């Protein structure tokens, strides 16, 4: 039995993910983490000239929206001014059930898989964010459904679509109701008395009463949190919580999962055998000819122009909107979507690891087909509907399957054919591609990353510096002769809020000097930390009372400096504040005793390879034989009118 399966219908919630093996608390779910995609400046890039937003902004099925509700800072927010996140696998497929949460989601890792702008035409063509792992929040039994935390606001803002989904607090109140219900049945508060010969009303009457409770016209989240049957209600009273009953009811037998589920861990990402492709998908087990490689539930995007990125301009009221005459780039997610030259439709597969399946025009060993046995999810009738119809469908409802065209051996890379159009576009890209030089290493927005001083062609990333704890952070004076790459900025955890109130704009910049306070400066405010751009002005050795920070006092002759943990820092922070939402003024903070752990390197916006002007962008082609003719809504005349070949 595989470790992870998908595709079981769960109480009309669509797809769910299940584990076929028991998983211990804190252990990894699946073999490797999921891919993540940064979508940048979405709001004004997809807004029409009037400045209003797409109706899909923020909805589940729109792939250019942040699925990562429970992890507001996974390191991708530095890609641009406004970043939303799409995460495949555990970021999109599992359901949320607040009494059954058992999955903890973690940060994505930045790693461009050896592709860089100085040596590879594949630079910027793949997402560098990957291995976003998920672990078990508690021990999980084999056959259990896996649930992630969407956050309560995801449901409270969508009551028109999901009605009153129970929140965590709903179950507490529902349990209080159950206890009162149990007392009504037997006249006591003791759960042990809830046996048949002590109950005041019979089983059939209880069933009728429970049906009235569950179907009453007054709907509440608390009522929705009650168990489905009166017998489950009594079990919950005896157990002392509803979760125990919900967990037991959510478990499927391994035989059931084998018959009704689809395995999603037949492939894992590794370095591809194809040059400049980055990572590829490799078989974890033998897959016979005709066998399932992976399921691919799809998010549909009715208008592929939504993936264009525009230059900005001012609208009629002074608001920032897109300049429809200037397309400056396309979103990285386009490279992972299926489309067709004669259609505006894009289909994004969001199953685990399928985004790593690479192209080979002759030696492919897998192909795509529509699934034929998941009618509860895959709407076959949609294949005969128009693109306009799909535009109005606010939930995902289509599924492809990757199937083997021949036997695939364990450890073998899986390939499909992306289509003649994709191959032609890639060949043209490689033909024209030239490595980036320092002199031209910029785009229309900002300067790009410099090469290492050692001559290594890989750019220095913020993650590398943040993880290199053995070298102290350079002061502002040291950076004058030994600067960090200009693609990086230094930020500090610092709460610059204070009790002072200014009734007028001060003529001079107020200066505040204080020591770093971990409890104040590293505390979360809602879902975010207080952080600010800072300059490191001084570095000094810790006193004896400061020796507890981080690790050892050893040093290495190979390092330019002794290890970081011997030092504390003085940082300076300039903060702009506003009085009455009109007048702004600046405050200057000097913080002393700042530890290494409170200082963080971050990429400046628009500096990663995905923003390269010459980064390859082209959707994969869904084969003619399976692409519905009803979706072909883009004629040759329309292509020319829209300057298709120039923009795409």
Tab-separated table of N, CA and C in Angstrom, residues 86-241:
chain	number	residue	atom	x	y	z
A	86	UNK	N	1.025	29.829	-4.513
A	86	UNK	CA	0.333	28.605	-4.900
A	86	UNK	C	1.218	27.433	-4.505
A	87	UNK	N	0.687	26.488	-3.762
A	87	UNK	CA	1.444	25.309	-3.342
A	87	UNK	C	0.696	24.069	-3.794
A	88	UNK	N	1.377	23.174	-4.495
A	88	UNK	CA	0.741	21.934	-4.948
A	88	UNK	C	0.666	20.940	-3.788
A	89	UNK	N	0.073	19.783	-4.046
A	89	UNK	CA	0.042	18.727	-3.042
A	89	UNK	C	-0.666	19.137	-1.776
A	90	UNK	N	0.068	19.144	-0.664
A	90	UNK	CA	-0.537	19.458	0.626
A	90	UNK	C	-0.983	20.916	0.712
A	91	UNK	N	-0.543	21.746	-0.204
A	91	UNK	CA	-0.998	23.123	-0.207
A	91	UNK	C	-2.336	23.311	-0.878
A	92	UNK	N	-2.847	22.274	-1.574
A	92	UNK	CA	-4.078	22.447	-2.347
A	92	UNK	C	-5.046	21.280	-2.232
A	93	UNK	N	-4.558	20.057	-2.058
A	93	UNK	CA	-5.433	18.891	-2.152
A	93	UNK	C	-6.173	18.523	-0.869
A	94	UNK	N	-5.562	18.615	0.335
A	94	UNK	CA	-6.284	18.165	1.536
A	94	UNK	C	-7.429	19.095	1.901
A	95	UNK	N	-8.361	18.562	2.668
A	95	UNK	CA	-9.459	19.343	3.199
A	95	UNK	C	-9.094	19.933	4.549
A	96	UNK	N	-9.978	20.758	5.067
A	96	UNK	CA	-9.819	21.333	6.404
A	96	UNK	C	-11.000	20.901	7.259
A	97	UNK	N	-10.702	20.386	8.447
A	97	UNK	CA	-11.724	19.988	9.409
A	97	UNK	C	-11.159	20.354	10.774
A	98	UNK	N	-11.760	21.341	11.433
A	98	UNK	CA	-11.120	21.920	12.608
A	98	UNK	C	-11.078	20.987	13.810
A	99	UNK	N	-11.856	19.940	13.812
A	99	UNK	CA	-11.739	18.980	14.911
A	99	UNK	C	-10.784	17.843	14.569
A	100	UNK	N	-10.304	17.812	13.318
A	100	UNK	CA	-9.461	16.702	12.872
A	100	UNK	C	-8.102	17.145	12.341
A	101	UNK	N	-7.696	18.376	12.592
A	101	UNK	CA	-6.428	18.860	12.047
A	101	UNK	C	-5.288	17.944	12.472
A	102	UNK	N	-4.533	17.442	11.490
A	102	UNK	CA	-3.440	16.519	11.807
A	102	UNK	C	-2.198	16.747	10.960
A	103	UNK	N	-2.181	17.848	10.197
A	103	UNK	CA	-1.044	18.136	9.321
A	103	UNK	C	-0.476	19.510	9.666
A	104	UNK	N	0.830	19.572	9.822
A	104	UNK	CA	1.535	20.829	10.057
A	104	UNK	C	2.357	21.146	8.816
A	105	UNK	N	2.105	22.322	8.204
A	105	UNK	CA	2.797	22.696	6.971
A	105	UNK	C	3.984	23.603	7.281
A	106	UNK	N	5.059	23.444	6.509
A	106	UNK	CA	6.303	24.149	6.796
A	106	UNK	C	6.731	25.011	5.611
A	107	UNK	N	7.906	25.615	5.752
A	107	UNK	CA	8.394	26.566	4.758
A	107	UNK	C	8.902	25.855	3.512
A	108	UNK	N	8.786	26.560	2.392
A	108	UNK	CA	9.410	26.096	1.160
A	108	UNK	C	10.895	26.438	1.183
A	109	UNK	N	11.671	25.726	0.398
A	109	UNK	CA	13.117	25.936	0.304
A	109	UNK	C	13.447	26.542	-1.054
A	110	UNK	N	14.333	27.542	-1.042
A	110	UNK	CA	14.759	28.164	-2.291
A	110	UNK	C	15.982	27.425	-2.816
A	111	UNK	N	15.854	26.829	-3.996
A	111	UNK	CA	16.950	26.093	-4.621
A	111	UNK	C	16.654	26.000	-6.109
A	112	UNK	N	17.480	26.636	-6.916
A	112	UNK	CA	17.244	26.698	-8.358
A	112	UNK	C	17.725	25.464	-9.100
A	113	UNK	N	18.076	24.408	-8.386
A	113	UNK	CA	18.449	23.123	-8.997
A	113	UNK	C	19.621	23.247	-9.961
A	114	UNK	N	20.563	24.130	-9.651
A	114	UNK	CA	21.771	24.246	-10.461
A	114	UNK	C	21.648	25.128	-11.685
A	115	UNK	N	20.473	25.723	-11.892
A	115	UNK	CA	20.283	26.600	-13.047
A	115	UNK	C	20.525	28.047	-12.626
A	116	UNK	N	21.353	28.771	-13.375
A	116	UNK	CA	21.569	30.177	-13.074
A	116	UNK	C	21.692	30.964	-14.364
A	117	UNK	N	21.569	32.269	-14.239
A	117	UNK	CA	21.483	33.161	-15.396
A	117	UNK	C	22.777	33.290	-16.177
A	118	UNK	N	23.879	32.814	-15.618
A	118	UNK	CA	25.173	32.963	-16.273
A	118	UNK	C	25.540	31.760	-17.138
A	119	UNK	N	24.884	30.619	-16.914
A	119	UNK	CA	25.296	29.408	-17.619
A	119	UNK	C	24.156	28.639	-18.275
A	120	UNK	N	22.885	28.923	-17.908
A	120	UNK	CA	21.804	28.048	-18.364
A	120	UNK	C	20.641	28.800	-18.985
A	121	UNK	N	20.190	28.374	-20.174
A	121	UNK	CA	18.967	28.950	-20.760
A	121	UNK	C	17.717	28.559	-19.986
A	122	UNK	N	17.868	27.615	-19.051
A	122	UNK	CA	16.728	27.230	-18.214
A	122	UNK	C	16.558	28.110	-16.991
A	123	UNK	N	17.463	29.068	-16.777
A	123	UNK	CA	17.367	29.948	-15.612
A	123	UNK	C	16.062	30.728	-15.638
A	124	UNK	N	15.355	30.713	-14.540
A	124	UNK	CA	14.090	31.431	-14.447
A	124	UNK	C	12.906	30.705	-15.028
A	125	UNK	N	13.137	29.533	-15.642
A	125	UNK	CA	12.039	28.792	-16.263
A	125	UNK	C	11.388	27.810	-15.300
A	126	UNK	N	12.004	27.578	-14.146
A	126	UNK	CA	11.429	26.681	-13.141
A	126	UNK	C	11.208	27.467	-11.856
A	127	UNK	N	10.284	27.012	-11.045
A	127	UNK	CA	10.134	27.635	-9.742
A	127	UNK	C	11.289	27.190	-8.852
A	128	UNK	N	11.983	28.123	-8.203
A	128	UNK	CA	13.064	27.726	-7.303
A	128	UNK	C	12.552	27.312	-5.931
A	129	UNK	N	11.263	27.488	-5.684
A	129	UNK	CA	10.684	27.167	-4.382
A	129	UNK	C	10.138	25.743	-4.408
A	130	UNK	N	10.680	24.915	-3.537
A	130	UNK	CA	10.266	23.506	-3.546
A	130	UNK	C	10.428	22.922	-2.143
A	131	UNK	N	10.118	21.649	-2.006
A	131	UNK	CA	10.280	20.897	-0.754
A	131	UNK	C	9.588	21.598	0.409
A	132	UNK	N	8.383	22.058	0.170
A	132	UNK	CA	7.578	22.577	1.276
A	132	UNK	C	6.965	21.385	1.995
A	133	UNK	N	7.596	20.978	3.070
A	133	UNK	CA	7.242	19.732	3.731
A	133	UNK	C	6.002	19.887	4.607
A	134	UNK	N	5.385	18.738	4.878
A	134	UNK	CA	4.255	18.655	5.791
A	134	UNK	C	4.513	17.490	6.740
A	135	UNK	N	4.263	17.709	8.020
A	135	UNK	CA	4.504	16.680	9.026
A	135	UNK	C	3.234	16.430	9.823
A	136	UNK	N	3.229	15.339	10.564
A	136	UNK	CA	2.062	14.959	11.352
A	136	UNK	C	1.996	15.782	12.635
A	137	UNK	N	0.854	16.403	12.886
A	137	UNK	CA	0.646	17.151	14.129
A	137	UNK	C	0.520	16.226	15.325
A	138	UNK	N	0.103	15.012	15.073
A	138	UNK	CA	-0.066	13.987	16.106
A	138	UNK	C	0.071	12.635	15.438
A	139	UNK	N	0.070	11.574	16.217
A	139	UNK	CA	0.094	10.238	15.630
A	139	UNK	C	-1.142	10.051	14.748
A	140	UNK	N	-0.915	9.548	13.532
A	140	UNK	CA	-2.013	9.370	12.582
A	140	UNK	C	-2.104	7.889	12.217
A	141	UNK	N	-3.277	7.329	12.345
A	141	UNK	CA	-3.487	5.915	12.031
A	141	UNK	C	-3.568	5.716	10.525
A	142	UNK	N	-3.161	4.527	10.073
A	142	UNK	CA	-3.286	4.186	8.658
A	142	UNK	C	-4.751	4.275	8.237
A	143	UNK	N	-4.996	4.810	7.062
A	143	UNK	CA	-6.358	4.954	6.561
A	143	UNK	C	-7.005	6.274	6.920
A	144	UNK	N	-6.288	7.132	7.675
A	144	UNK	CA	-6.863	8.402	8.107
A	144	UNK	C	-6.816	9.437	6.993
A	145	UNK	N	-7.827	10.289	6.965
A	145	UNK	CA	-7.769	11.432	6.066
A	145	UNK	C	-6.851	12.485	6.675
A	146	UNK	N	-6.146	13.210	5.817
A	146	UNK	CA	-5.205	14.235	6.243
A	146	UNK	C	-5.856	15.602	6.105
A	147	UNK	N	-5.788	16.394	7.176
A	147	UNK	CA	-6.450	17.694	7.205
A	147	UNK	C	-5.448	18.790	7.536
A	148	UNK	N	-5.511	19.881	6.775
A	148	UNK	CA	-4.679	21.050	7.035
A	148	UNK	C	-5.565	22.185	7.539
A	149	UNK	N	-4.929	23.193	8.107
A	149	UNK	CA	-5.654	24.327	8.683
A	149	UNK	C	-5.743	25.451	7.656
A	150	UNK	N	-6.941	25.689	7.113
A	150	UNK	CA	-7.142	26.794	6.179
A	150	UNK	C	-7.180	28.137	6.908
A	151	UNK	N	-7.460	28.100	8.211
A	151	UNK	CA	-7.700	29.333	8.958
A	151	UNK	C	-9.181	29.660	8.941
A	152	UNK	N	-9.722	30.144	10.063
A	152	UNK	CA	-11.180	30.392	10.126
A	152	UNK	C	-11.674	31.414	9.120
A	153	UNK	N	-10.848	32.415	8.790
A	153	UNK	CA	-11.311	33.468	7.880
A	153	UNK	C	-11.590	32.930	6.481
A	154	UNK	N	-10.936	31.817	6.125
A	154	UNK	CA	-11.176	31.238	4.808
A	154	UNK	C	-12.635	30.821	4.665
A	155	UNK	N	-13.237	30.367	5.778
A	155	UNK	CA	-14.633	29.929	5.749
A	155	UNK	C	-15.596	31.081	6.053
A	156	UNK	N	-15.234	31.928	7.006
A	156	UNK	CA	-16.145	33.013	7.359
A	156	UNK	C	-16.323	33.998	6.211
A	157	UNK	N	-15.331	34.084	5.320
A	157	UNK	CA	-15.442	34.985	4.175
A	157	UNK	C	-16.133	34.331	2.987
A	158	UNK	N	-16.521	33.070	3.116
A	158	UNK	CA	-17.124	32.326	1.999
A	158	UNK	C	-18.418	31.637	2.411
A	159	UNK	N	-19.169	32.265	3.277
A	159	UNK	CA	-20.381	31.626	3.771
A	159	UNK	C	-21.378	31.357	2.655
A	160	UNK	N	-21.323	32.168	1.596
A	160	UNK	CA	-22.228	31.944	0.474
A	160	UNK	C	-21.942	30.665	-0.270
A	161	UNK	N	-20.685	30.179	-0.179
A	161	UNK	CA	-20.300	28.952	-0.878
A	161	UNK	C	-20.293	27.745	0.054
A	162	UNK	N	-19.856	27.933	1.294
A	162	UNK	CA	-19.662	26.804	2.197
A	162	UNK	C	-20.633	26.795	3.367
A	163	UNK	N	-21.564	27.693	3.399
A	163	UNK	CA	-22.512	27.815	4.495
A	163	UNK	C	-21.754	27.971	5.817
A	164	UNK	N	-22.259	27.408	6.884
A	164	UNK	CA	-21.658	27.629	8.200
A	164	UNK	C	-20.785	26.439	8.589
A	165	UNK	N	-19.576	26.404	8.061
A	165	UNK	CA	-18.635	25.335	8.392
A	165	UNK	C	-18.191	25.507	9.839
A	166	UNK	N	-18.183	24.439	10.651
A	166	UNK	CA	-17.776	24.568	12.058
A	166	UNK	C	-16.326	25.014	12.190
A	167	UNK	N	-16.078	25.947	13.104
A	167	UNK	CA	-14.734	26.377	13.442
A	167	UNK	C	-14.292	25.656	14.706
A	168	UNK	N	-13.053	25.878	15.133
A	168	UNK	CA	-12.546	25.190	16.320
A	168	UNK	C	-13.423	25.473	17.533
A	169	UNK	N	-13.836	26.734	17.689
A	169	UNK	CA	-14.665	27.098	18.842
A	169	UNK	C	-16.060	26.468	18.771
A	170	UNK	N	-16.496	26.120	17.565
A	170	UNK	CA	-17.837	25.540	17.407
A	170	UNK	C	-17.946	24.198	18.110
A	171	UNK	N	-16.861	23.444	18.122
A	171	UNK	CA	-16.899	22.108	18.718
A	171	UNK	C	-16.977	22.159	20.238
A	172	UNK	N	-16.414	23.207	20.821
A	172	UNK	CA	-16.507	23.356	22.276
A	172	UNK	C	-17.965	23.573	22.687
A	173	UNK	N	-18.657	24.454	21.966
A	173	UNK	CA	-20.058	24.722	22.282
A	173	UNK	C	-20.943	23.533	21.927
A	174	UNK	N	-20.592	22.819	20.859
A	174	UNK	CA	-21.366	21.636	20.487
A	174	UNK	C	-21.259	20.560	21.564
A	175	UNK	N	-20.079	20.438	22.176
A	175	UNK	CA	-19.900	19.449	23.243
A	175	UNK	C	-20.743	19.818	24.460
A	176	UNK	N	-20.861	21.115	24.760
A	176	UNK	CA	-21.718	21.549	25.865
A	176	UNK	C	-23.166	21.142	25.597
A	177	UNK	N	-23.590	21.310	24.332
A	177	UNK	CA	-24.951	20.905	23.965
A	177	UNK	C	-25.124	19.399	24.142
A	178	UNK	N	-24.124	18.624	23.734
A	178	UNK	CA	-24.214	17.167	23.849
A	178	UNK	C	-24.356	16.726	25.301
A	179	UNK	N	-23.627	17.391	26.184
A	179	UNK	CA	-23.726	17.030	27.604
A	179	UNK	C	-25.137	17.288	28.129
A	180	UNK	N	-25.727	18.419	27.699
A	180	UNK	CA	-27.102	18.714	28.102
A	180	UNK	C	-28.071	17.699	27.491
A	181	UNK	N	-27.793	17.292	26.251
A	181	UNK	CA	-28.620	16.280	25.586
A	181	UNK	C	-28.534	14.950	26.338
A	182	UNK	N	-27.313	14.573	26.754
A	182	UNK	CA	-27.142	13.329	27.500
A	182	UNK	C	-27.867	13.356	28.827
A	183	UNK	N	-27.838	14.508	29.505
A	183	UNK	CA	-28.540	14.623	30.786
A	183	UNK	C	-30.044	14.491	30.582
A	184	UNK	N	-30.546	15.010	29.449
A	184	UNK	CA	-31.965	14.881	29.147
A	184	UNK	C	-32.356	13.417	28.964
A	185	UNK	N	-31.452	12.614	28.428
A	185	UNK	CA	-31.770	11.206	28.152
A	185	UNK	C	-31.838	10.362	29.409
A	186	UNK	N	-30.951	10.656	30.401
A	186	UNK	CA	-30.864	9.776	31.568
A	186	UNK	C	-31.075	10.495	32.888
A	187	UNK	N	-31.125	11.828	32.851
A	187	UNK	CA	-31.377	12.572	34.070
A	187	UNK	C	-30.165	12.808	34.944
A	188	UNK	N	-28.975	12.401	34.494
A	188	UNK	CA	-27.750	12.621	35.276
A	188	UNK	C	-26.664	13.181	34.362
A	189	UNK	N	-25.568	13.655	35.011
A	189	UNK	CA	-24.425	14.175	34.252
A	189	UNK	C	-23.382	13.103	33.975
A	190	UNK	N	-23.622	11.869	34.391
A	190	UNK	CA	-22.621	10.814	34.249
A	190	UNK	C	-22.714	10.140	32.882
A	191	UNK	N	-21.646	10.183	32.101
A	191	UNK	CA	-21.650	9.492	30.803
A	191	UNK	C	-21.855	7.984	30.952
A	192	UNK	N	-21.468	7.428	32.106
A	192	UNK	CA	-21.618	5.983	32.304
A	192	UNK	C	-23.081	5.560	32.337
A	193	UNK	N	-23.983	6.510	32.596
A	193	UNK	CA	-25.407	6.179	32.648
A	193	UNK	C	-26.052	6.118	31.268
A	194	UNK	N	-25.284	6.494	30.248
A	194	UNK	CA	-25.838	6.510	28.893
A	194	UNK	C	-25.848	5.100	28.299
A	195	UNK	N	-26.669	4.254	28.907
A	195	UNK	CA	-26.876	2.896	28.408
A	195	UNK	C	-28.365	2.727	28.154
A	196	UNK	N	-28.699	1.762	27.329
A	196	UNK	CA	-30.066	1.653	26.814
A	196	UNK	C	-31.102	1.507	27.913
A	197	UNK	N	-30.822	0.693	28.944
A	197	UNK	CA	-31.852	0.441	29.946
A	197	UNK	C	-32.059	1.599	30.923
A	198	UNK	N	-31.224	2.639	30.827
A	198	UNK	CA	-31.396	3.801	31.706
A	198	UNK	C	-31.980	5.011	30.969
A	199	UNK	N	-32.101	4.905	29.647
A	199	UNK	CA	-32.567	6.058	28.876
A	199	UNK	C	-34.084	6.197	28.959
A	200	UNK	N	-34.529	7.461	29.013
A	200	UNK	CA	-35.942	7.752	29.195
A	200	UNK	C	-36.738	7.657	27.901
A	201	UNK	N	-36.028	7.712	26.757
A	201	UNK	CA	-36.716	7.579	25.474
A	201	UNK	C	-36.003	6.519	24.645
A	202	UNK	N	-36.764	5.843	23.801
A	202	UNK	CA	-36.215	4.752	23.026
A	202	UNK	C	-35.362	5.209	21.850
A	203	UNK	N	-34.748	4.223	21.201
A	203	UNK	CA	-33.807	4.504	20.129
A	203	UNK	C	-34.473	5.178	18.944
A	204	UNK	N	-35.662	4.718	18.556
A	204	UNK	CA	-36.338	5.300	17.400
A	204	UNK	C	-36.724	6.753	17.649
A	205	UNK	N	-37.175	7.039	18.882
A	205	UNK	CA	-37.537	8.422	19.221
A	205	UNK	C	-36.285	9.295	19.228
A	206	UNK	N	-35.194	8.726	19.749
A	206	UNK	CA	-33.929	9.471	19.732
A	206	UNK	C	-33.512	9.808	18.301
A	207	UNK	N	-33.651	8.842	17.429
A	207	UNK	CA	-33.285	9.070	16.029
A	207	UNK	C	-34.120	10.192	15.424
A	208	UNK	N	-35.436	10.170	15.673
A	208	UNK	CA	-36.310	11.217	15.144
A	208	UNK	C	-35.947	12.578	15.731
A	209	UNK	N	-35.666	12.600	17.021
A	209	UNK	CA	-35.298	13.852	17.676
A	209	UNK	C	-33.993	14.393	17.099
A	210	UNK	N	-33.050	13.504	16.882
A	210	UNK	CA	-31.753	13.946	16.333
A	210	UNK	C	-31.910	14.476	14.897
A	211	UNK	N	-32.784	13.835	14.139
A	211	UNK	CA	-33.039	14.326	12.777
A	211	UNK	C	-33.600	15.745	12.813
A	212	UNK	N	-34.480	16.013	13.786
A	212	UNK	CA	-35.040	17.363	13.917
A	212	UNK	C	-33.933	18.356	14.271
A	213	UNK	N	-33.064	17.954	15.196
A	213	UNK	CA	-31.963	18.825	15.612
A	213	UNK	C	-31.049	19.139	14.429
A	214	UNK	N	-30.719	18.115	13.650
A	214	UNK	CA	-29.747	18.289	12.564
A	214	UNK	C	-30.345	18.979	11.335
A	215	UNK	N	-31.679	18.932	11.192
A	215	UNK	CA	-32.292	19.499	9.982
A	215	UNK	C	-33.139	20.728	10.278
A	216	UNK	N	-33.095	21.219	11.499
A	216	UNK	CA	-33.893	22.389	11.864
A	216	UNK	C	-33.506	23.576	10.984
A	217	UNK	N	-34.481	24.429	10.700
A	217	UNK	CA	-34.243	25.547	9.789
A	217	UNK	C	-33.229	26.549	10.335
A	218	UNK	N	-33.042	26.575	11.641
A	218	UNK	CA	-32.030	27.464	12.217
A	218	UNK	C	-30.665	26.775	12.127
A	219	UNK	N	-29.811	27.326	11.293
A	219	UNK	CA	-28.498	26.722	11.067
A	219	UNK	C	-27.441	27.514	11.829
A	220	UNK	N	-26.545	26.811	12.464
A	220	UNK	CA	-25.431	27.453	13.166
A	220	UNK	C	-24.184	26.593	12.991
A	221	UNK	N	-23.031	27.196	13.218
A	221	UNK	CA	-21.774	26.433	13.146
A	221	UNK	C	-21.739	25.372	14.234
A	222	UNK	N	-22.322	25.696	15.387
A	222	UNK	CA	-22.335	24.729	16.490
A	222	UNK	C	-23.177	23.506	16.136
A	223	UNK	N	-24.326	23.751	15.509
A	223	UNK	CA	-25.159	22.612	15.117
A	223	UNK	C	-24.459	21.764	14.061
A	224	UNK	N	-23.768	22.435	13.133
A	224	UNK	CA	-23.043	21.700	12.104
A	224	UNK	C	-21.913	20.865	12.703
A	225	UNK	N	-21.413	21.273	13.883
A	225	UNK	CA	-20.325	20.533	14.536
A	225	UNK	C	-20.816	19.273	15.241
A	226	UNK	N	-22.118	19.142	15.419
A	226	UNK	CA	-22.652	17.948	16.080
A	226	UNK	C	-22.444	16.717	15.197
A	227	UNK	N	-22.231	15.546	15.799
A	227	UNK	CA	-22.092	14.312	15.009
A	227	UNK	C	-23.332	14.071	14.152
A	228	UNK	N	-23.149	13.286	13.103
A	228	UNK	CA	-24.237	13.074	12.150
A	228	UNK	C	-25.378	12.254	12.737
A	229	UNK	N	-25.105	11.303	13.606
A	229	UNK	CA	-26.145	10.421	14.148
A	229	UNK	C	-26.241	10.561	15.658
A	230	UNK	N	-27.386	10.187	16.211
A	230	UNK	CA	-27.567	10.263	17.660
A	230	UNK	C	-26.649	9.286	18.383
A	231	UNK	N	-26.351	8.167	17.747
A	231	UNK	CA	-25.455	7.205	18.389
A	231	UNK	C	-24.032	7.749	18.456
A	232	UNK	N	-23.621	8.453	17.393
A	232	UNK	CA	-22.308	9.092	17.449
A	232	UNK	C	-22.290	10.201	18.489
A	233	UNK	N	-23.439	10.862	18.686
A	233	UNK	CA	-23.517	11.884	19.726
A	233	UNK	C	-23.286	11.291	21.098
A	234	UNK	N	-23.882	10.144	21.364
A	234	UNK	CA	-23.686	9.477	22.654
A	234	UNK	C	-22.242	9.018	22.799
A	235	UNK	N	-21.645	8.496	21.721
A	235	UNK	CA	-20.227	8.102	21.766
A	235	UNK	C	-19.345	9.293	22.104
A	236	UNK	N	-19.670	10.458	21.540
A	236	UNK	CA	-18.875	11.658	21.810
A	236	UNK	C	-18.999	12.080	23.272
A	237	UNK	N	-20.208	11.967	23.832
A	237	UNK	CA	-20.396	12.310	25.249
A	237	UNK	C	-19.544	11.396	26.120
A	238	UNK	N	-19.556	10.119	25.827
A	238	UNK	CA	-18.769	9.161	26.609
A	238	UNK	C	-17.272	9.395	26.449
A	239	UNK	N	-16.846	9.787	25.246
A	239	UNK	CA	-15.420	10.017	25.001
A	239	UNK	C	-14.950	11.339	25.587
A	240	UNK	N	-15.888	12.251	25.814
A	240	UNK	CA	-15.522	13.552	26.363
A	240	UNK	C	-15.122	14.564	25.313
A	241	UNK	N	-15.177	14.176	24.048
A	241	UNK	CA	-14.922	15.127	22.961
A	241	UNK	C	-15.471	14.567	21.658
